[in-house]
Amino acid sequence: MTSTPRDTSRNTARNTSRNTSRNASGHTPDRPTRRTKQSAARRQLRREVPSTAAVLADERDFAAMRRYPTFPFDDHAGYLQQLETLLRTLASQGVHTTLSLFDPAAYEEYCADLGLDPDRPDSRTRYTAELACTGATLPYGGEPLTELLPLLVEEADRQATWDQATALLARAGTCPDCGEDLAPAAFARATHALQRLLEALGAGTHHLVCSIPAREPSLLAVLHVTADDADRRQLSESRTLVFCTVLAAGLALRTPGGIVSRTTAKAPDADATDTTNATHPHDTVRGWALRDSWLRPLTAAEVFTAYCTDADTGEPIPPEHGVDYAPGLTLTPPPDRHRHH
């Protein structure tokens, strides 16, 4: 069969179109290969699988890990640099990474309890995965490690304080008269005390420190609160929980301790809109001692002595310029039938 010129040109155009629409492997560009689809799916899945990294924050912890031959690093600075490069790479790929602290002593105990060889990378990996569930963590958002590590250490200290205070509360026992657990009552009392304290302090920026010398180490909780004239407050929920738990432990166990507040507020005649003539911020320090399961206000002299004495040496510390040492404010306690037990 022969074809007419018209048929021939039509067939030639059809064949040319087919040939130019195929690539070297015989597949059209608008239809990805199976391998390409699988690779894209794996990349997408990788972004949805989070990572966890445990960091040796200081030279001492790093030196402790160097006794394991499989630990591949020689100097702490180089180790941190390599870790930061890895974290930035994961972040650039859209991978969420959680950062925690690697504690060599806790790691050694962990391996001993589970019968693991501590000189194996898979043992370190398993311990790191456990930390993501039980330890103090922070999300990595691209920050330099030099900025993130102090925050991570602070978070670890706060969790350790909460764990210790919770353990002390658990040993508070029960009421000898009614058999009720004293820990919930102490926590409710601590929450009420903080509420009354913030109401009494009023507007301003408040830095609160609660210290309970309950064995070693002593319990110490810090809380930052900002309150306006309408009594609207800004504070961290997690820090508030730790603060109230530490205070509750002191109230339940009737240990010595107390709270010191440092409030920064503008003078009453300061005009917030006039930045040229505005009065400089003024700080006022007050204090309360734990007595009879409540916060009892200290005198101005007692506050001055407590604030201007070195806790370690007992030596006096010069008072700060522009700081007033005022008596603590009276706080009305709630009715509590367990109070005198």
PDB file of C-alpha atoms in Angstrom, residues 203-204 227-232:
ATOM      1  CA  ALA A 203       1.553  45.891  89.045  1.00  0.00           C
ATOM      2  CA  GLY A 204       5.158  45.608  87.965  1.00  0.00           C
ATOM      3  CA  ALA A 227       1.433  42.310  85.930  1.00  0.00           C
ATOM      4  CA  ASP A 228      -0.371  45.430  84.755  1.00  0.00           C
ATOM      5  CA  ASP A 229      -2.698  47.787  86.616  1.00  0.00           C
ATOM      6  CA  ALA A 230      -5.688  45.598  85.691  1.00  0.00           C
ATOM      7  CA  ASP A 231      -4.026  42.622  87.430  1.00  0.00           C
ATOM      8  CA  ARG A 232      -3.432  40.837  84.136  1.00  0.00           C
TER       9      ARG A 232
END
